[in-house]
PDB file of C-alpha atoms and ligand atoms in Angstrom:
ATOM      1  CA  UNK A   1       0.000   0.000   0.000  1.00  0.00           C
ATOM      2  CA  UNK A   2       1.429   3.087  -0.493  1.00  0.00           C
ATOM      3  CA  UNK A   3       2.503   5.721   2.201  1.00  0.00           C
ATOM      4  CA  UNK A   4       0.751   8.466   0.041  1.00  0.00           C
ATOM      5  CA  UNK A   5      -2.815   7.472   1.224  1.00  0.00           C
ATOM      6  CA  UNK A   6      -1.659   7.446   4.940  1.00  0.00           C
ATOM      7  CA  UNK A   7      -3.708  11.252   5.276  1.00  0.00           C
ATOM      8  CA  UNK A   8      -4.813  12.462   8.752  1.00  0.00           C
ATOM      9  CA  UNK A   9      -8.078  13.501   9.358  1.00  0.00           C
ATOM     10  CA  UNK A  10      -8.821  16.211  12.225  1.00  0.00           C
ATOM     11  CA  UNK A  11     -10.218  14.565  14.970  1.00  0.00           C
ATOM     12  CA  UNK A  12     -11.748  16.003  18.388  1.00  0.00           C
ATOM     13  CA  UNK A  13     -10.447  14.883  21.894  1.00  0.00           C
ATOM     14  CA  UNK A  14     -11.405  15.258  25.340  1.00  0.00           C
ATOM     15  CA  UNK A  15      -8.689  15.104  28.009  1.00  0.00           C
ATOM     16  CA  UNK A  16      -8.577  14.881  31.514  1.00  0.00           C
ATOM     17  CA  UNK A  17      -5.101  16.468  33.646  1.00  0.00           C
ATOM     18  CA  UNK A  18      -3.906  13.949  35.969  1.00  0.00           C
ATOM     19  CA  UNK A  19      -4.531  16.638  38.912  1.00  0.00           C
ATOM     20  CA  UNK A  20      -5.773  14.285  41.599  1.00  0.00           C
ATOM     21  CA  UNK A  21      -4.085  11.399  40.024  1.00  0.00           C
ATOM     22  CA  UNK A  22      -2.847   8.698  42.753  1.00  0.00           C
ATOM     23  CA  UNK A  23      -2.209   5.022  42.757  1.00  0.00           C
ATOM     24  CA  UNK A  24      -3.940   4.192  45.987  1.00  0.00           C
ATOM     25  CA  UNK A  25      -6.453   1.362  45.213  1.00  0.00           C
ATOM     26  CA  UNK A  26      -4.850  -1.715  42.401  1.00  0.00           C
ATOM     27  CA  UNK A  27      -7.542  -2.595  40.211  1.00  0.00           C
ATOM     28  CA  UNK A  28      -5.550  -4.015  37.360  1.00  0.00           C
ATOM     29  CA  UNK A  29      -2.091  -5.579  37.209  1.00  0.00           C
ATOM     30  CA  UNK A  30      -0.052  -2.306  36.773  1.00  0.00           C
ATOM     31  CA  UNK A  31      -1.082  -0.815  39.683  1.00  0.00           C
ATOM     32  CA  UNK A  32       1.338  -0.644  42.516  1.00  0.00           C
ATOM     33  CA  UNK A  33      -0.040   1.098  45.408  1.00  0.00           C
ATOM     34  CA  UNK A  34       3.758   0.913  47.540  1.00  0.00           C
ATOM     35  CA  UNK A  35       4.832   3.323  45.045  1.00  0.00           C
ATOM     36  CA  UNK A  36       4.441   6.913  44.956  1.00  0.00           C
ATOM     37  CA  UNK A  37       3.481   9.169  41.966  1.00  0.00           C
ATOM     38  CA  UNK A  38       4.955  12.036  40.775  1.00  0.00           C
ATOM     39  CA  UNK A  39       2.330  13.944  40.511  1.00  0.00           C
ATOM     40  CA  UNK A  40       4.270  16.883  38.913  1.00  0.00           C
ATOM     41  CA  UNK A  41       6.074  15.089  36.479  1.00  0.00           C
ATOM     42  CA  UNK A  42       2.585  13.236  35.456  1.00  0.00           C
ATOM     43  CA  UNK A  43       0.946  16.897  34.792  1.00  0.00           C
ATOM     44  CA  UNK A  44       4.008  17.755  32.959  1.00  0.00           C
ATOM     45  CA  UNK A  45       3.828  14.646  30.901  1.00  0.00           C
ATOM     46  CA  UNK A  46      -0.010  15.196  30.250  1.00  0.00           C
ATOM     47  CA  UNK A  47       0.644  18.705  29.215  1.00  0.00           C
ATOM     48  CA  UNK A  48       2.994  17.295  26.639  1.00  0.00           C
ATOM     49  CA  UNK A  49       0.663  14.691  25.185  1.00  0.00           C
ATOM     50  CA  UNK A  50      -2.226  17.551  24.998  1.00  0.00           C
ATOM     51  CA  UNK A  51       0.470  20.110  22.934  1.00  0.00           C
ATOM     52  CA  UNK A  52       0.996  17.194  20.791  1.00  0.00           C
ATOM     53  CA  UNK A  53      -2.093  16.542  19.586  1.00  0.00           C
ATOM     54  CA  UNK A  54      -2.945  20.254  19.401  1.00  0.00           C
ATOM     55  CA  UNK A  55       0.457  20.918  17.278  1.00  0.00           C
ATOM     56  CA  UNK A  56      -1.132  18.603  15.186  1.00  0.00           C
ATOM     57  CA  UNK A  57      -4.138  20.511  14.654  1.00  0.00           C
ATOM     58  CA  UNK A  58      -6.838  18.581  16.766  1.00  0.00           C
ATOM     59  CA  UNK A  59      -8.925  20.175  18.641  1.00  0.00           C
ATOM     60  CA  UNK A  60      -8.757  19.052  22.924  1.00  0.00           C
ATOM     61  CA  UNK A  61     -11.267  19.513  25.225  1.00  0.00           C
ATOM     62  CA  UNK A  62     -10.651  19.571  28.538  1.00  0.00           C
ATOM     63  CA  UNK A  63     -12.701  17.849  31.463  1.00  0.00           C
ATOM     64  CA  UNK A  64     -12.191  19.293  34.876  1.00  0.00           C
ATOM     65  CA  UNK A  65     -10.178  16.652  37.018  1.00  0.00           C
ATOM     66  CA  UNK A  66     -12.265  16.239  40.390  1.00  0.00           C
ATOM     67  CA  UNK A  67     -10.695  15.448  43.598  1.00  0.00           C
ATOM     68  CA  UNK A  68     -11.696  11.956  45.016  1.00  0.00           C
ATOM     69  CA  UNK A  69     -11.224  10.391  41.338  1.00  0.00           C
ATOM     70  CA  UNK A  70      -7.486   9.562  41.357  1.00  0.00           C
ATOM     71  CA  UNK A  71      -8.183   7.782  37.539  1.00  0.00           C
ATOM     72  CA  UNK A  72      -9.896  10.507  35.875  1.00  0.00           C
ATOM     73  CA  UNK A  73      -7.114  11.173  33.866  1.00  0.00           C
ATOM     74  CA  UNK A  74      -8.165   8.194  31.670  1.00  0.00           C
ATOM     75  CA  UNK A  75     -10.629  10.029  30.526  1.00  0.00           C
ATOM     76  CA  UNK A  76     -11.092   7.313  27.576  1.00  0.00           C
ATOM     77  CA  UNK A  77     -13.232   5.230  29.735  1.00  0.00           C
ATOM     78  CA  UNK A  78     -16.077   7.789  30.559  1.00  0.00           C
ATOM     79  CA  UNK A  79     -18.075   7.336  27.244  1.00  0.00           C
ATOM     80  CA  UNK A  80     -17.928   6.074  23.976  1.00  0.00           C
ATOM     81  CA  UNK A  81     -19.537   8.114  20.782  1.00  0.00           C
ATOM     82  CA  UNK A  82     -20.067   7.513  17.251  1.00  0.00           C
ATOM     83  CA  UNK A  83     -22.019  10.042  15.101  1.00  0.00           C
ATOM     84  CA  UNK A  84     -23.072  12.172  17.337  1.00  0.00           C
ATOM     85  CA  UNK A  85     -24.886   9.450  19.933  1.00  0.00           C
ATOM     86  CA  UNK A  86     -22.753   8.848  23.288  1.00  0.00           C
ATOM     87  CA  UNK A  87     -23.003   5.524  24.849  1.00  0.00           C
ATOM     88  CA  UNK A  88     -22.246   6.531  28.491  1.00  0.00           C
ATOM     89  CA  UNK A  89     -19.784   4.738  30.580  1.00  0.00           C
ATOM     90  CA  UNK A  90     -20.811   2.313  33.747  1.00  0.00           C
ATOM     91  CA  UNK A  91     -17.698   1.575  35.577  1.00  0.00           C
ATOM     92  CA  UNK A  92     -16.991  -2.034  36.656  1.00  0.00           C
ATOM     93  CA  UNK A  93     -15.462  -1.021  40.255  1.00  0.00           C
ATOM     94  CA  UNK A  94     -16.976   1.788  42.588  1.00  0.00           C
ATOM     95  CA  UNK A  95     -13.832   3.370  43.091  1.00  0.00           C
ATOM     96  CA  UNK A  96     -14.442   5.016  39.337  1.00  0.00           C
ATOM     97  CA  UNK A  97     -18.030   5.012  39.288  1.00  0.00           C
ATOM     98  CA  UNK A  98     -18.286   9.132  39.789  1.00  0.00           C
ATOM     99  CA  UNK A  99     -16.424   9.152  36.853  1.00  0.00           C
ATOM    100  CA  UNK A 100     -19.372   8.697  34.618  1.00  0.00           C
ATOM    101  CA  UNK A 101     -21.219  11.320  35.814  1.00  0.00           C
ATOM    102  CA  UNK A 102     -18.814  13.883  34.942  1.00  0.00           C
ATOM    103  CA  UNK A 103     -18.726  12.652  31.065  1.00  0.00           C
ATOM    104  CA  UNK A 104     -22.527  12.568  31.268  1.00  0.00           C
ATOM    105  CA  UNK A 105     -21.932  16.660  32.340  1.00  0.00           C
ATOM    106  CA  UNK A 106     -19.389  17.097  30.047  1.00  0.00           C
ATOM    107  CA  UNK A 107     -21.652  15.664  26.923  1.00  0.00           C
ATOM    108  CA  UNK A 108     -24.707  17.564  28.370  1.00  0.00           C
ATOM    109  CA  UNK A 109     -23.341  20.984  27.774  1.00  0.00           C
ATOM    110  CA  UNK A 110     -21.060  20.462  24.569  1.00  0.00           C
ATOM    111  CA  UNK A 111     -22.705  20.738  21.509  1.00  0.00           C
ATOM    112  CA  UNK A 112     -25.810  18.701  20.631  1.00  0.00           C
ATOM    113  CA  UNK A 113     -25.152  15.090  21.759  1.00  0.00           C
ATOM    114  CA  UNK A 114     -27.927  12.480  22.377  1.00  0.00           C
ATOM    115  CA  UNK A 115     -26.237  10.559  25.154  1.00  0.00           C
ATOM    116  CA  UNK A 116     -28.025   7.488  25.986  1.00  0.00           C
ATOM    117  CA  UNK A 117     -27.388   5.936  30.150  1.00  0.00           C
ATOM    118  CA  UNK A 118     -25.821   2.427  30.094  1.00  0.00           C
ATOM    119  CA  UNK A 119     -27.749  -0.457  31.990  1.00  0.00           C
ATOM    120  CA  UNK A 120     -24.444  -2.671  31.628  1.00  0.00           C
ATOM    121  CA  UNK A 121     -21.167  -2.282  33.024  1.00  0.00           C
ATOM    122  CA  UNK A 122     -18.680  -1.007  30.286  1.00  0.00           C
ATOM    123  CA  UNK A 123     -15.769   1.554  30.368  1.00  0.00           C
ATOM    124  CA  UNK A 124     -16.441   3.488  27.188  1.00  0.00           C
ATOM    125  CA  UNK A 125     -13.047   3.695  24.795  1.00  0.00           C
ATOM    126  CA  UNK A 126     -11.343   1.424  26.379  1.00  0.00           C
ATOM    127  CA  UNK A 127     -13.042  -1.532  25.533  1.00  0.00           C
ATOM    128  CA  UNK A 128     -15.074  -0.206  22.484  1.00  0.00           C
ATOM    129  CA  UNK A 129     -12.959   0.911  18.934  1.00  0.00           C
ATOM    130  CA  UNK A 130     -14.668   2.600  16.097  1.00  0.00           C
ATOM    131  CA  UNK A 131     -13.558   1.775  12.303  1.00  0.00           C
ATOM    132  CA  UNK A 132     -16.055   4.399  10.300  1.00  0.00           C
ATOM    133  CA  UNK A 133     -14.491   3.229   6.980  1.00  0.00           C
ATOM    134  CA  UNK A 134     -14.302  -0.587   7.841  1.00  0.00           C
ATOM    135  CA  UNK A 135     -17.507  -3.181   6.512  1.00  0.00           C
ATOM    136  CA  UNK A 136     -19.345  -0.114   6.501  1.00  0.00           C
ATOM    137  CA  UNK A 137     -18.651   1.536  10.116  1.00  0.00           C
ATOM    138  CA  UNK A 138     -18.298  -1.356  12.510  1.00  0.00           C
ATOM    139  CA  UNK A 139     -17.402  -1.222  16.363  1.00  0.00           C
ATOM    140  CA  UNK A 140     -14.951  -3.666  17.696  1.00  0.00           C
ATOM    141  CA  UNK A 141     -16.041  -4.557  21.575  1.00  0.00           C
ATOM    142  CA  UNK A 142     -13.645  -6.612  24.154  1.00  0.00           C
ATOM    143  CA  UNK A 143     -15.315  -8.215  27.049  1.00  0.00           C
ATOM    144  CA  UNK A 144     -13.572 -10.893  29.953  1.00  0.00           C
ATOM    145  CA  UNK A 145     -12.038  -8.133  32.666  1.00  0.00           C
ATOM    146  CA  UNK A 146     -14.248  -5.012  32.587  1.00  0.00           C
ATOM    147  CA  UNK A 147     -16.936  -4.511  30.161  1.00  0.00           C
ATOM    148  CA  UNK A 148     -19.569  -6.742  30.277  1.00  0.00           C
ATOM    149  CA  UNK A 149     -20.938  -8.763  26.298  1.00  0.00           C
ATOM    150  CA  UNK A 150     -24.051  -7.648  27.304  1.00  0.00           C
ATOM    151  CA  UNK A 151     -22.721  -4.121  27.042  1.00  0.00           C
ATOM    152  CA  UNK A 152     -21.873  -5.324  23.412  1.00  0.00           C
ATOM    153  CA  UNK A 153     -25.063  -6.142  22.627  1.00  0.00           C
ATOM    154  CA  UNK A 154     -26.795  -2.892  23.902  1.00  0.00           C
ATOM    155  CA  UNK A 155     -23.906  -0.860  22.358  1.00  0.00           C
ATOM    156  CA  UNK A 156     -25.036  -2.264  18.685  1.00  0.00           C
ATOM    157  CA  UNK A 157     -28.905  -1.149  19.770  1.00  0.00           C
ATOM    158  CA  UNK A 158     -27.501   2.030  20.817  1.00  0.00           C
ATOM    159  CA  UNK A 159     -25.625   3.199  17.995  1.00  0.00           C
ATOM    160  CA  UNK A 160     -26.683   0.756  15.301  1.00  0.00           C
ATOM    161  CA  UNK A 161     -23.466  -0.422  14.285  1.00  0.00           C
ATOM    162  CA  UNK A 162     -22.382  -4.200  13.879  1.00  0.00           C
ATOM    163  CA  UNK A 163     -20.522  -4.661  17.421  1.00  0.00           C
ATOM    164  CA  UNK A 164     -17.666  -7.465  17.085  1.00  0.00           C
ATOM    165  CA  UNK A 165     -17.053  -8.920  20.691  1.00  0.00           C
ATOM    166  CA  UNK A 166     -13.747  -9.866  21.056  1.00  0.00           C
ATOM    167  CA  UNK A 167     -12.899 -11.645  24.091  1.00  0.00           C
ATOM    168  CA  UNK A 168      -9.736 -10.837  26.276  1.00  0.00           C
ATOM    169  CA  UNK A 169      -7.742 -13.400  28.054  1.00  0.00           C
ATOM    170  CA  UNK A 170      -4.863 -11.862  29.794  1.00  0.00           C
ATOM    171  CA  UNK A 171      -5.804  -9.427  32.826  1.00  0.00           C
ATOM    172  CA  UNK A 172      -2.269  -7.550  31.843  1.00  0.00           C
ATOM    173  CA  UNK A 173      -4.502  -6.308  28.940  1.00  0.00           C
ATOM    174  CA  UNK A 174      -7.763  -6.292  30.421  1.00  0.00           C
ATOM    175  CA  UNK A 175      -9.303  -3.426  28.336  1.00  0.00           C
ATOM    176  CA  UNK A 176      -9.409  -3.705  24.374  1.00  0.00           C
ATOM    177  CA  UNK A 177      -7.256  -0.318  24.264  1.00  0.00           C
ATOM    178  CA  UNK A 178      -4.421  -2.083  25.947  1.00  0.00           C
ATOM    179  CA  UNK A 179      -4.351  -4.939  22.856  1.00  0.00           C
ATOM    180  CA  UNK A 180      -5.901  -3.388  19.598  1.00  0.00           C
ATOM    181  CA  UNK A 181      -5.873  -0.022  18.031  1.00  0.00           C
ATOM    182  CA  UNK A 182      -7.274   1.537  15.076  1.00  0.00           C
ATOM    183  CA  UNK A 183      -4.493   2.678  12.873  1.00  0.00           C
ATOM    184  CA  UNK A 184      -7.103   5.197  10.525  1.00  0.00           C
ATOM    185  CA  UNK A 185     -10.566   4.462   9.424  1.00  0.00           C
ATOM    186  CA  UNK A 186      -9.843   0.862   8.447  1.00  0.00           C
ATOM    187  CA  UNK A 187      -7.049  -0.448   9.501  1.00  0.00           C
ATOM    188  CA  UNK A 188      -6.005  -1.891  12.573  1.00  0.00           C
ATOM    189  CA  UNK A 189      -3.094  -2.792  15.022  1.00  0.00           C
ATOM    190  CA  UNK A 190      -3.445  -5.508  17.876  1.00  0.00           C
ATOM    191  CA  UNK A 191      -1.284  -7.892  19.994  1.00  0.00           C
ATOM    192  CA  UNK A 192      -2.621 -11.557  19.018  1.00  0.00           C
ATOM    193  CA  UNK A 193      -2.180 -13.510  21.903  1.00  0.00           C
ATOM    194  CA  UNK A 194      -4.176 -11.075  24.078  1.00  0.00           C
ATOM    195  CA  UNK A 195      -7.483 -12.401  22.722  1.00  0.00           C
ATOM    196  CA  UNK A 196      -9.108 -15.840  22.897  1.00  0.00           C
ATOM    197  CA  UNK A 197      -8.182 -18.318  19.948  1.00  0.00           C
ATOM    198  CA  UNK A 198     -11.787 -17.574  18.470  1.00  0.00           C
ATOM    199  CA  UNK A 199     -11.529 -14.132  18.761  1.00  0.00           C
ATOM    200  CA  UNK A 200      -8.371 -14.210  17.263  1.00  0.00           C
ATOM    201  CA  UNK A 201      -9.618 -15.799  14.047  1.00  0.00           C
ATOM    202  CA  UNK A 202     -12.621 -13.084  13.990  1.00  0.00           C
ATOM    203  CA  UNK A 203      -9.681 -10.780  14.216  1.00  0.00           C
ATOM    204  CA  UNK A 204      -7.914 -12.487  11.247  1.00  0.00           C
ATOM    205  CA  UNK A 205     -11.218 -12.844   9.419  1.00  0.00           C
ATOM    206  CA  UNK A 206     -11.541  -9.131   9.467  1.00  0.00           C
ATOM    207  CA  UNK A 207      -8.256  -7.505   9.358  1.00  0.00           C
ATOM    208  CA  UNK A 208      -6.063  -9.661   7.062  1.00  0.00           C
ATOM    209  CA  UNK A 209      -3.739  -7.064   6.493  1.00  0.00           C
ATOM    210  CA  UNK A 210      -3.418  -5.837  10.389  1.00  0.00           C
ATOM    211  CA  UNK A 211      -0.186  -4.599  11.722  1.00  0.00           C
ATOM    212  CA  UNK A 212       0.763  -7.817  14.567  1.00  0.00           C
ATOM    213  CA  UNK A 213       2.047  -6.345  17.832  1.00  0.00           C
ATOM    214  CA  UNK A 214       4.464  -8.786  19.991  1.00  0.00           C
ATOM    215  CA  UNK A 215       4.140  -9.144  23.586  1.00  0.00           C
ATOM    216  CA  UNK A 216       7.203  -6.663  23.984  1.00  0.00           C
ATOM    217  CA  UNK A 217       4.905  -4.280  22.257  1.00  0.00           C
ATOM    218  CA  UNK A 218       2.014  -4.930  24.238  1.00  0.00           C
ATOM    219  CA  UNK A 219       3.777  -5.073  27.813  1.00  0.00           C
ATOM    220  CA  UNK A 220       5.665  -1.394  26.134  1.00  0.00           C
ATOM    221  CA  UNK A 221       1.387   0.054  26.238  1.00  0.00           C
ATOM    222  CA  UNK A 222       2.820   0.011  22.025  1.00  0.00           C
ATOM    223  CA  UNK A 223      -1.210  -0.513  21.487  1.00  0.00           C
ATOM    224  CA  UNK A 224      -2.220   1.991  23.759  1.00  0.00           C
ATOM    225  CA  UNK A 225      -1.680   4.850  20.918  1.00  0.00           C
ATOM    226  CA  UNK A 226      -3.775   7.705  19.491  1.00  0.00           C
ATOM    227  CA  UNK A 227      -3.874   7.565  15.618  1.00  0.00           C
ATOM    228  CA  UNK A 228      -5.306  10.364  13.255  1.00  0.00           C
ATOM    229  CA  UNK A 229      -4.924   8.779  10.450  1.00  0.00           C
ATOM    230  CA  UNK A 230      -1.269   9.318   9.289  1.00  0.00           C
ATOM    231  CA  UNK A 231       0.308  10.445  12.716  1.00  0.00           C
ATOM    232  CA  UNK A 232       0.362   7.331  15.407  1.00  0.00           C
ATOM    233  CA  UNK A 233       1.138   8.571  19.118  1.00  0.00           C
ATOM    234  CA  UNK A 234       2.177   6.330  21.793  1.00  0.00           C
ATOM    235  CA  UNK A 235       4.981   6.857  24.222  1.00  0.00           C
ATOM    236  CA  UNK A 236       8.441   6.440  24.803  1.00  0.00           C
ATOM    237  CA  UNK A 237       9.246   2.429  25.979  1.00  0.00           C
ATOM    238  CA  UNK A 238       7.492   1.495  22.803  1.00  0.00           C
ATOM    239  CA  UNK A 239      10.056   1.875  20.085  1.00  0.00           C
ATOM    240  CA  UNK A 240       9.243  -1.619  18.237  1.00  0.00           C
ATOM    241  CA  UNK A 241       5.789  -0.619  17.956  1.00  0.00           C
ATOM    242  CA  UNK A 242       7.253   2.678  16.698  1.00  0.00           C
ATOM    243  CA  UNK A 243       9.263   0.715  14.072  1.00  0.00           C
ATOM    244  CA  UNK A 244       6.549  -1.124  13.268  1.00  0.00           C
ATOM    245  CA  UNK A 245       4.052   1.138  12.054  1.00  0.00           C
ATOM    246  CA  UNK A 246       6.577   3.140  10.661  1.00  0.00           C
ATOM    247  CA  UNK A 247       6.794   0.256   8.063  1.00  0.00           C
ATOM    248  CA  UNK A 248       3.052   0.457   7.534  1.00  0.00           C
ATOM    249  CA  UNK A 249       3.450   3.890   6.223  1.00  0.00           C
ATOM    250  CA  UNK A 250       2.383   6.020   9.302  1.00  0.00           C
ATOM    251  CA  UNK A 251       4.485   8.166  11.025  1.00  0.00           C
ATOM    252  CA  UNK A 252       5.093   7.595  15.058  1.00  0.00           C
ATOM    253  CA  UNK A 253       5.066  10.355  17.343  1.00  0.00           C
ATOM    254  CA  UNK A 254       6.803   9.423  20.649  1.00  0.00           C
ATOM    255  CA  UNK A 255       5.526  11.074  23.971  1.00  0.00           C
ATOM    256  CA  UNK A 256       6.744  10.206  27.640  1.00  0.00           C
ATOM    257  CA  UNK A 257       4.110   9.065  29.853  1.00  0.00           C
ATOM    258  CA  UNK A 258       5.726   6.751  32.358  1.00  0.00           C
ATOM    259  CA  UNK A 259       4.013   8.061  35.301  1.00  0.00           C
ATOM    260  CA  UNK A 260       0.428   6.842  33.901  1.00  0.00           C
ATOM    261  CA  UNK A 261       1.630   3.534  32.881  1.00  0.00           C
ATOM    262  CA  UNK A 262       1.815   3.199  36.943  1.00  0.00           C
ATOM    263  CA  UNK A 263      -1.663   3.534  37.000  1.00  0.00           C
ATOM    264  CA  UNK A 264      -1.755   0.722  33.816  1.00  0.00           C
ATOM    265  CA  UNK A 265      -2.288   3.538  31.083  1.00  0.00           C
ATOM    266  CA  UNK A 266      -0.989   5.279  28.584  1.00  0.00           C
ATOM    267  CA  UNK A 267      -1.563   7.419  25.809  1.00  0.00           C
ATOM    268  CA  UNK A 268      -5.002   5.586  24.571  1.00  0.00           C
ATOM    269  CA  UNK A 269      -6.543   5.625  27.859  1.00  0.00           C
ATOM    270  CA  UNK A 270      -5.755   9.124  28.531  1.00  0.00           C
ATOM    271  CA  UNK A 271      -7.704  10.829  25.254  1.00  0.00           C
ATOM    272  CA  UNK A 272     -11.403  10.454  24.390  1.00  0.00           C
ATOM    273  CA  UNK A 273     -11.809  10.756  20.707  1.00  0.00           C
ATOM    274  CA  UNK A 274     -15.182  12.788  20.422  1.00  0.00           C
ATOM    275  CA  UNK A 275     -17.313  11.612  17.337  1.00  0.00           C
ATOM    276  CA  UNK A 276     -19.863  14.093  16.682  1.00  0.00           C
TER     277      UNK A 276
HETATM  278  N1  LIG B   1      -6.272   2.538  36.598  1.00  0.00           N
HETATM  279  C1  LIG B   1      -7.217   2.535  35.528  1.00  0.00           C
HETATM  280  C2  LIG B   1      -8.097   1.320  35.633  1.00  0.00           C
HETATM  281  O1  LIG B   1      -7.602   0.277  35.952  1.00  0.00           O
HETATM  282  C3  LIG B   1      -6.520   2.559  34.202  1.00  0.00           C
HETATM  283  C4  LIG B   1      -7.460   2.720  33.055  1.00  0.00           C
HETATM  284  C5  LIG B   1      -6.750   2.653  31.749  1.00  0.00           C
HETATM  285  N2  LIG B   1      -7.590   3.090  30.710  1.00  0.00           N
HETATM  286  C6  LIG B   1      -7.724   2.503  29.529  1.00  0.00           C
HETATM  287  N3  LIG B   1      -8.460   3.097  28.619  1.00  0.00           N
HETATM  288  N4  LIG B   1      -7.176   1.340  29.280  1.00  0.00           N
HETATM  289  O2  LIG B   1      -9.284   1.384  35.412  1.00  0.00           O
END
């Protein structure tokens, strides 16, 4: 394929600063609670990632960080739009519940949204991936640590898309954010042996020409990256991801976020894309 059709498309995000952001409760295998945060050098780092995406002509929105919410800064989990209709976020552990209500606000007051209240548990982005140009506009859906499948199935009512469940089997990568990524419209990057052998031939089925991750990839939050279409951010440790899509005709753009990987996140979980 050639590099020439790798174009980026503006996109709209919505960020959350890492101002209350703690590791004091481990809900998922990256989460150390012995060891302190920098929560200086995380702002900093956050800061960084928001210039990037605005030198790159995006537009970022910014959701006020509330005290009592140390993971608001992955503000990826609070919803999940496509076309204009939000599919709000119901976390799967109290300690993030609140969370929700402040994407609800956010999507109340911005622009004309029709934001529809989850019955099931699901955490927005990170376990739900949009591909406008793929079979049409499908949504790729991960269930096994968070989310629950019948999230997946009210999702597709929801928004009317085709919703491809993909089930995740390793709680290192226990949202879908953490093991796939969409690369543009169409194409798509993901980490293999992160998903079920069925789910991995669903993956094959539909993506024949994906760009494969390795687990050094994975482990390096390499999948955790924001993509406009031509421009692929994810941070520092994951240089053979870097290579990688390099080869595929996109260009990397490395940020440092090491003080949200202690909090098992990266650049993915910490931007909303906003799909009016
Ligand atoms: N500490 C957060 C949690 O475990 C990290 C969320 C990461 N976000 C993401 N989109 N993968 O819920």
């Amino acid at each position: 394929m050639s590099h020439l059709e790798r174009l980026p498309r503006k996109r709209a995000y919505l960020m959350c600063p890492p101002e209350h952001f703690t590791v004091e409760y481990a809900i998922n295998p990256w989460m150390d609670t012995t060891v302190a945060v920098d929560a200086g050098q995380a702002l900093k780092q956050w800061e960084s990632l928001r210039a990037t995406l605005i030198d790159l002509g995006h537009v970022v929105h910014v959701l006020d960080a509330r005290p009592g919410l140390p993971d608001m800064v992955y503000s990826a989990n609070g919803a999940f739009s496509v076309d204009g209709t939000v599919y709000g976020a119901r976390f799967r552990y109290p300690q993030r519940a609140d969370e929700a209500l402040a994407h609800r606000a956010f999507y109340d007051t911005a622009g004309s949204w029709r934001f529809v209240a989850p019955e099931h548990v699901n955490e927005g982005e990170g376990d739900f991936a949009y591909l406008p140009a793929a079979y049409g506009g499908i949504v790729l859906a991960g269930y096994g640590f968070r989310t629950d499948p019948a999230a997946h199935a009210e999702a597709q009512e929801v928004l009317g898309r085709p919703v491809i469940s993909l089930r995740l089997i390793d709680p290192a990568f226990y949202h879908l954010d953490t093991a796939l990524a969409a690369l543009d419209d169409r194409h798509v990057t993901y980490y293999p042996e992160a998903f079920s052998p069925a789910s991995r031939r669903v993956l094959a089925q539909l993506f024949p020409d994906a760009v494969l991750a390795d687990r050094a990839d994975a482990e390096a939050f390499g999948l955790n990256l924001v993509s406009d279409g031509r421009h692929v951010i994810l941070n520092t440790d994951a240089i053979g991801m870097g290579r990688k899509v390099r080869d595929a005709g996109y260009q990397p753009v490395h940020v440092d976020l090491s003080e949200l990987k202690r909090g098992g996140g990266s650049v993915k979980c910490a931007v909303a894309e906003l799909r009016p």
